[in-house]
Amino acid sequence: MTIETATATDKILSKKNGSVGHLIINNPEKRNAISLDMSVAAGDVMEDFLADDAIRVIVLSGAGGKSFAAGADISKFEKSRATKEDVENYAKTGERFRLLLKGSAKPTIAMIRGYCIGGGFAVALNCDIRVATEDSSFGIPAAKLGIGYASERLGQLVELAGPSAAKDILFTGRRVPAPEALRLGIINYMVAGGDLEEFVENYALTIGNNAPLSVLAAKRGIDEYVKDADKRDYALCEKVVADCFASQDYIEGRRAFMEKRKPAFTGR
Ligand code: COA
């Protein structure tokens, strides 16, 4: 059963399907360009998914079949991103969604069809996993618009593709086709257009059926590991591992193995 929840704008949709929460960017007439209002609504949806115990995996996608997201809504820049104050306010407001996505305690999957550009690419990079159709393309046309990104916001691309490929993508502003994105490690999986939804659904279910505390321990452990050593939260890393070994799910996992049945994990 799918439960749809209204958000502050019909350009961001929230759907819950069992253990999977779907956040859909729904501005297809602008190739799913993201306005500040949409970013606020997307932050609200993330908060709702994170607070809902029934949701174990979050999938982000774009409506309309042509685009995941074509970045920030450029048509709004004149009004909302022109002066120094506007630029700061814009960054601060947009930051909430980015931080909720990046810090999400639940695994996030970007399900990408078509254009994945600028801020849309950033949304995908802030997810844990990216699955894209073979006709998708990726780019950061900042240099074509006169935009600059703070070092922190370039981090994910550098981590995935390395500094040289990141420079190539940013210096040229070119569009990287999905096969190249796969080779560079920017996307985890490339699938045929007709297979995308089914692939992601099965993938999300695979994660959703696993022990949530183990998935969280992996997520936190890896995200802390890629930080500079002096910025790592070692106490958090120890806690998430201790939580696994103290959990009912650990008992359930080993019993199910011995009894040759599928485990039923609760996240406790
Ligand atoms: N902001 C606002 N409007 C956008 C947009 C954006 N980021 N991206 C696309 N649109 C609008 C176009 O202006 C156009 O509007 P119109 O129908 O009123 O003319 C509509 O979406 C369709 O775009 P179009 O360029 O005709 O589609 P396309 O399929 O040929 O190309 C893109 C798609 C995504 C490659 C192209 O629209 C593009 O390069 N967009 C800008 C991407 C960008 O620079 N993003 C970074 C922002 S920080």
CSV table of C-alpha atoms and ligand atoms in Angstrom, one decimal:
chain,number,residue,atom,x,y,z
A,1,MET,CA,0.0,0.0,0.0
A,2,THR,CA,1.3,3.4,-0.9
A,3,ILE,CA,0.7,6.3,1.5
A,4,GLU,CA,1.0,9.8,0.0
A,5,THR,CA,1.6,12.7,2.3
A,6,ALA,CA,1.0,16.3,1.1
A,7,THR,CA,4.0,18.6,1.4
A,8,ALA,CA,4.4,22.4,1.4
A,9,THR,CA,4.6,22.4,-2.5
A,10,ASP,CA,3.2,20.0,-5.1
A,11,LYS,CA,6.6,20.1,-6.7
A,12,ILE,CA,8.0,17.8,-4.0
A,13,LEU,CA,6.1,14.5,-3.4
A,14,SER,CA,6.3,12.2,-0.5
A,15,LYS,CA,5.2,8.5,-0.8
A,16,LYS,CA,5.6,5.7,1.6
A,17,ASN,CA,5.6,2.2,0.2
A,18,GLY,CA,6.1,-0.3,3.0
A,19,SER,CA,9.6,0.2,4.4
A,20,VAL,CA,10.6,2.5,1.5
A,21,GLY,CA,10.1,6.3,1.6
A,22,HIS,CA,10.0,8.0,-1.9
A,23,LEU,CA,10.9,11.6,-2.2
A,24,ILE,CA,10.0,12.7,-5.7
A,25,ILE,CA,11.2,16.0,-7.3
A,26,ASN,CA,8.2,17.0,-9.3
A,27,ASN,CA,8.9,20.0,-11.5
A,28,PRO,CA,9.1,18.3,-14.9
A,29,GLU,CA,8.3,21.3,-17.0
A,30,LYS,CA,11.6,22.8,-15.8
A,31,ARG,CA,13.4,19.4,-15.9
A,32,ASN,CA,13.0,19.2,-12.2
A,33,ALA,CA,14.9,22.3,-11.4
A,34,ILE,CA,14.8,22.9,-7.6
A,35,SER,CA,13.6,26.2,-6.1
A,36,LEU,CA,14.3,27.2,-2.6
A,37,ASP,CA,10.7,26.4,-1.6
A,38,MET,CA,11.2,22.9,-3.0
A,39,SER,CA,14.4,22.5,-1.0
A,40,VAL,CA,12.5,23.4,2.2
A,41,ALA,CA,9.7,20.9,1.4
A,42,ALA,CA,12.3,18.3,0.6
A,43,GLY,CA,13.9,18.9,4.0
A,44,ASP,CA,10.5,18.4,5.6
A,45,VAL,CA,10.0,15.1,3.8
A,46,MET,CA,13.4,13.9,4.9
A,47,GLU,CA,12.6,14.8,8.5
A,48,ASP,CA,9.3,12.9,8.3
A,49,PHE,CA,11.0,9.8,6.8
A,50,LEU,CA,13.7,9.9,9.4
A,51,ALA,CA,11.2,10.1,12.3
A,52,ASP,CA,9.1,7.2,10.9
A,53,ASP,CA,10.2,3.9,12.3
A,54,ALA,CA,8.4,2.0,9.5
A,55,ILE,CA,10.7,3.6,6.9
A,56,ARG,CA,14.1,1.9,6.5
A,57,VAL,CA,15.3,3.1,3.1
A,58,ILE,CA,14.8,6.4,1.3
A,59,VAL,CA,14.7,6.7,-2.5
A,60,LEU,CA,15.0,10.0,-4.3
A,61,SER,CA,13.9,10.4,-7.9
A,62,GLY,CA,12.7,12.9,-10.5
A,63,ALA,CA,9.3,13.0,-12.1
A,64,GLY,CA,8.6,13.1,-15.8
A,65,GLY,CA,11.1,10.6,-17.2
A,66,LYS,CA,13.5,13.2,-18.7
A,67,SER,CA,15.4,14.4,-15.7
A,68,PHE,CA,16.4,13.5,-12.1
A,69,ALA,CA,17.0,17.2,-11.4
A,70,ALA,CA,18.5,20.0,-13.5
A,71,GLY,CA,19.9,21.8,-10.5
A,72,ALA,CA,18.8,25.0,-8.9
A,73,ASP,CA,16.0,26.9,-10.5
A,74,ILE,CA,18.0,29.5,-12.4
A,75,SER,CA,14.9,31.5,-13.2
A,76,LYS,CA,14.6,32.4,-9.5
A,77,PHE,CA,18.3,33.6,-9.2
A,78,GLU,CA,17.5,37.2,-10.2
A,79,LYS,CA,15.1,37.5,-7.3
A,80,SER,CA,16.6,35.2,-4.7
A,81,ARG,CA,20.3,34.7,-5.4
A,82,ALA,CA,21.6,38.0,-6.7
A,83,THR,CA,23.0,40.1,-3.8
A,84,LYS,CA,25.6,38.9,-1.3
A,85,GLU,CA,22.9,38.6,1.4
A,86,ASP,CA,20.6,36.7,-1.0
A,87,VAL,CA,23.5,34.3,-1.8
A,88,GLU,CA,24.1,33.7,1.9
A,89,ASN,CA,20.4,33.2,2.7
A,90,TYR,CA,20.0,30.9,-0.3
A,91,ALA,CA,22.9,28.8,0.8
A,92,LYS,CA,21.7,28.6,4.4
A,93,THR,CA,18.1,27.6,3.4
A,94,GLY,CA,19.3,25.0,0.9
A,95,GLU,CA,21.8,23.7,3.4
A,96,ARG,CA,19.1,22.1,5.6
A,97,PHE,CA,18.0,19.6,3.0
A,98,ARG,CA,21.6,18.9,2.1
A,99,LEU,CA,22.6,18.2,5.7
A,100,LEU,CA,19.5,16.1,6.4
A,101,LEU,CA,20.4,14.0,3.3
A,102,LYS,CA,24.1,13.8,4.1
A,103,GLY,CA,23.6,13.0,7.7
A,104,SER,CA,20.6,10.7,7.2
A,105,ALA,CA,20.6,7.7,9.6
A,106,LYS,CA,18.7,5.7,7.0
A,107,PRO,CA,20.3,4.6,3.7
A,108,THR,CA,19.5,6.9,0.7
A,109,ILE,CA,19.3,5.9,-2.9
A,110,ALA,CA,19.2,8.3,-5.9
A,111,MET,CA,17.2,6.7,-8.7
A,112,ILE,CA,18.4,8.6,-11.7
A,113,ARG,CA,16.8,8.9,-15.1
A,114,GLY,CA,18.0,11.5,-17.5
A,115,TYR,CA,19.7,14.8,-16.6
A,116,CYS,CA,21.4,15.0,-13.2
A,117,ILE,CA,22.9,18.4,-13.3
A,118,GLY,CA,24.3,21.0,-10.9
A,119,GLY,CA,22.4,21.0,-7.6
A,120,GLY,CA,20.6,17.9,-8.8
A,121,PHE,CA,23.9,16.2,-9.1
A,122,ALA,CA,24.7,17.4,-5.6
A,123,VAL,CA,21.5,15.8,-4.3
A,124,ALA,CA,22.5,12.5,-5.9
A,125,LEU,CA,26.1,12.8,-4.6
A,126,ASN,CA,24.7,13.3,-1.1
A,127,CYS,CA,22.9,10.0,-1.3
A,128,ASP,CA,24.6,6.8,-0.3
A,129,ILE,CA,23.9,4.9,-3.5
A,130,ARG,CA,23.3,6.1,-7.1
A,131,VAL,CA,21.5,3.9,-9.7
A,132,ALA,CA,21.1,5.5,-13.1
A,133,THR,CA,19.7,4.5,-16.5
A,134,GLU,CA,22.2,4.2,-19.3
A,135,ASP,CA,20.9,7.3,-21.1
A,136,SER,CA,21.5,9.5,-18.0
A,137,SER,CA,24.1,12.2,-17.9
A,138,PHE,CA,25.8,14.2,-15.1
A,139,GLY,CA,27.4,17.6,-15.0
A,140,ILE,CA,28.2,20.7,-12.9
A,141,PRO,CA,27.9,23.7,-15.3
A,142,ALA,CA,28.9,26.2,-12.6
A,143,ALA,CA,31.6,27.6,-14.8
A,144,LYS,CA,29.0,28.2,-17.5
A,145,LEU,CA,26.9,30.3,-15.0
A,146,GLY,CA,29.6,32.1,-13.1
A,147,ILE,CA,28.8,30.1,-9.9
A,148,GLY,CA,31.4,28.9,-7.4
A,149,TYR,CA,31.0,26.0,-4.9
A,150,ALA,CA,32.5,25.9,-1.4
A,151,SER,CA,35.2,23.3,-1.0
A,152,GLU,CA,33.0,21.3,1.4
A,153,ARG,CA,30.4,20.9,-1.3
A,154,LEU,CA,32.9,19.5,-3.8
A,155,GLY,CA,34.0,16.8,-1.4
A,156,GLN,CA,31.7,13.9,-2.4
A,157,LEU,CA,32.6,14.2,-6.1
A,158,VAL,CA,36.3,14.3,-5.2
A,159,GLU,CA,35.9,11.2,-3.0
A,160,LEU,CA,34.1,9.3,-5.7
A,161,ALA,CA,35.9,10.3,-8.8
A,162,GLY,CA,39.2,11.7,-7.6
A,163,PRO,CA,40.5,15.2,-7.8
A,164,SER,CA,41.6,15.0,-11.5
A,165,ALA,CA,38.3,13.8,-12.8
A,166,ALA,CA,36.5,16.3,-10.5
A,167,LYS,CA,38.5,19.1,-12.0
A,168,ASP,CA,37.8,17.9,-15.6
A,169,ILE,CA,34.1,17.9,-14.8
A,170,LEU,CA,34.1,21.4,-13.2
A,171,PHE,CA,36.6,23.1,-15.5
A,172,THR,CA,34.7,22.1,-18.6
A,173,GLY,CA,31.1,22.0,-17.3
A,174,ARG,CA,30.6,19.1,-19.7
A,175,ARG,CA,28.0,16.4,-19.4
A,176,VAL,CA,29.4,13.0,-18.4
A,177,PRO,CA,27.4,10.1,-19.9
A,178,ALA,CA,26.3,7.3,-17.6
A,179,PRO,CA,28.8,4.7,-18.8
A,180,GLU,CA,31.7,7.1,-18.0
A,181,ALA,CA,30.0,8.0,-14.7
A,182,LEU,CA,30.0,4.2,-13.9
A,183,ARG,CA,33.7,3.9,-14.9
A,184,LEU,CA,34.6,6.9,-12.7
A,185,GLY,CA,32.7,5.4,-9.7
A,186,ILE,CA,30.2,8.3,-9.6
A,187,ILE,CA,27.3,5.8,-9.9
A,188,ASN,CA,27.0,2.4,-8.4
A,189,TYR,CA,24.8,0.8,-11.0
A,190,MET,CA,23.8,1.5,-14.6
A,191,VAL,CA,20.6,-0.2,-15.8
A,192,ALA,CA,18.5,-0.3,-18.9
A,193,GLY,CA,15.7,2.4,-18.8
A,194,GLY,CA,12.9,-0.1,-18.5
A,195,ASP,CA,14.6,-1.8,-15.5
A,196,LEU,CA,15.2,1.2,-13.3
A,197,GLU,CA,12.2,1.1,-10.9
A,198,GLU,CA,12.2,-2.7,-10.5
A,199,PHE,CA,16.0,-2.7,-9.9
A,200,VAL,CA,15.8,0.0,-7.3
A,201,GLU,CA,12.8,-1.5,-5.6
A,202,ASN,CA,14.5,-4.9,-5.2
A,203,TYR,CA,17.7,-3.2,-4.1
A,204,ALA,CA,15.8,-1.1,-1.5
A,205,LEU,CA,14.1,-4.2,-0.2
A,206,THR,CA,17.4,-6.0,0.1
A,207,ILE,CA,18.7,-3.3,2.3
A,208,GLY,CA,15.3,-2.9,4.1
A,209,ASN,CA,15.3,-6.6,5.0
A,210,ASN,CA,18.7,-6.4,6.6
A,211,ALA,CA,19.4,-5.5,10.2
A,212,PRO,CA,18.9,-1.8,10.4
A,213,LEU,CA,21.4,-1.3,13.2
A,214,SER,CA,24.1,-3.1,11.1
A,215,VAL,CA,23.3,-0.9,8.1
A,216,LEU,CA,23.5,2.2,10.3
A,217,ALA,CA,26.8,1.0,11.8
A,218,ALA,CA,28.2,0.5,8.2
A,219,LYS,CA,26.9,3.9,7.2
A,220,ARG,CA,28.3,5.8,10.2
A,221,GLY,CA,31.5,3.9,10.2
A,222,ILE,CA,32.2,4.6,6.5
A,223,ASP,CA,31.1,8.2,6.7
A,224,GLU,CA,33.3,8.9,9.7
A,225,TYR,CA,36.3,7.0,8.1
A,226,VAL,CA,36.4,9.3,5.0
A,227,LYS,CA,36.7,12.4,7.3
A,228,ASP,CA,40.0,13.7,8.4
A,229,ALA,CA,41.2,11.7,11.4
A,230,ASP,CA,40.9,14.6,13.8
A,231,LYS,CA,37.3,15.2,12.7
A,232,ARG,CA,36.1,11.6,13.2
A,233,ASP,CA,33.5,10.9,15.9
A,234,TYR,CA,35.1,7.8,17.3
A,235,ALA,CA,32.6,7.6,20.1
A,236,LEU,CA,29.8,7.4,17.6
A,237,CYS,CA,31.6,4.6,15.7
A,238,GLU,CA,32.0,2.6,18.8
A,239,LYS,CA,28.4,3.2,19.9
A,240,VAL,CA,26.8,2.0,16.6
A,241,VAL,CA,28.9,-1.2,16.7
A,242,ALA,CA,28.0,-1.8,20.4
A,243,ASP,CA,24.3,-1.3,19.6
A,244,CYS,CA,24.5,-4.1,17.0
A,245,PHE,CA,26.0,-6.6,19.5
A,246,ALA,CA,23.5,-5.6,22.2
A,247,SER,CA,20.5,-5.9,19.9
A,248,GLN,CA,17.7,-8.4,19.7
A,249,ASP,CA,18.4,-8.4,16.0
A,250,TYR,CA,21.8,-9.9,16.6
A,251,ILE,CA,20.1,-12.8,18.5
A,252,GLU,CA,17.5,-13.1,15.7
A,253,GLY,CA,20.2,-13.1,13.0
A,254,ARG,CA,22.2,-15.9,14.5
A,255,ARG,CA,19.1,-17.9,15.4
A,256,ALA,CA,17.7,-17.6,11.9
A,257,PHE,CA,21.0,-18.7,10.5
A,258,MET,CA,21.1,-21.8,12.7
A,259,GLU,CA,17.4,-22.6,12.0
A,260,LYS,CA,17.9,-22.1,8.2
A,261,ARG,CA,15.2,-19.4,7.9
A,262,LYS,CA,15.1,-15.8,6.9
A,263,PRO,CA,15.6,-13.4,9.8
A,264,ALA,CA,12.9,-10.9,10.8
A,265,PHE,CA,14.7,-7.8,11.9
A,266,THR,CA,13.1,-5.1,13.9
A,267,GLY,CA,15.9,-2.5,14.3
A,268,ARG,CA,16.1,-3.2,18.1
B,1,COA,N1,16.3,26.3,-13.9
B,1,COA,C1,15.2,26.8,-14.4
B,1,COA,N2,14.7,26.3,-15.5
B,1,COA,C2,15.2,25.3,-16.1
B,1,COA,C3,16.4,24.7,-15.6
B,1,COA,C4,17.0,25.2,-14.4
B,1,COA,N3,18.0,24.7,-13.8
B,1,COA,N4,16.7,23.6,-16.4
B,1,COA,C5,15.8,23.6,-17.3
B,1,COA,N5,14.9,24.6,-17.2
B,1,COA,C6,13.8,24.9,-18.0
B,1,COA,C7,14.2,25.5,-19.3
B,1,COA,O1,14.4,26.9,-19.2
B,1,COA,C8,13.0,25.2,-20.2
B,1,COA,O2,12.0,26.1,-19.9
B,1,COA,P1,11.0,26.7,-21.1
B,1,COA,O3,10.3,25.4,-21.6
B,1,COA,O4,10.2,27.7,-20.4
B,1,COA,O5,11.9,27.2,-22.2
B,1,COA,C9,12.6,23.8,-19.8
B,1,COA,O6,13.2,23.7,-18.4
B,1,COA,C10,13.1,22.7,-20.6
B,1,COA,O7,14.5,22.9,-20.7
B,1,COA,P2,15.3,22.7,-22.1
B,1,COA,O8,16.6,23.3,-22.0
B,1,COA,O9,14.4,23.1,-23.3
B,1,COA,O10,15.3,21.1,-22.1
B,1,COA,P3,16.4,20.1,-22.7
B,1,COA,O11,15.9,18.7,-22.5
B,1,COA,O12,16.8,20.5,-24.1
B,1,COA,O13,17.8,20.3,-21.8
B,1,COA,C11,18.9,20.5,-19.7
B,1,COA,C12,17.7,19.9,-20.5
B,1,COA,C13,18.8,20.1,-18.2
B,1,COA,C14,20.2,19.9,-20.3
B,1,COA,C15,19.0,22.0,-19.9
B,1,COA,O14,17.7,22.5,-19.6
B,1,COA,C16,19.9,22.7,-19.0
B,1,COA,O15,21.1,22.8,-19.3
B,1,COA,N6,19.5,23.3,-17.9
B,1,COA,C17,20.3,24.1,-17.0
B,1,COA,C18,21.0,23.2,-16.1
B,1,COA,C19,22.0,24.0,-15.2
B,1,COA,O16,22.7,24.8,-15.6
B,1,COA,N7,21.9,23.7,-13.9
B,1,COA,C20,22.7,24.3,-12.9
B,1,COA,C21,22.0,25.2,-12.1
B,1,COA,S1,23.0,25.7,-10.7
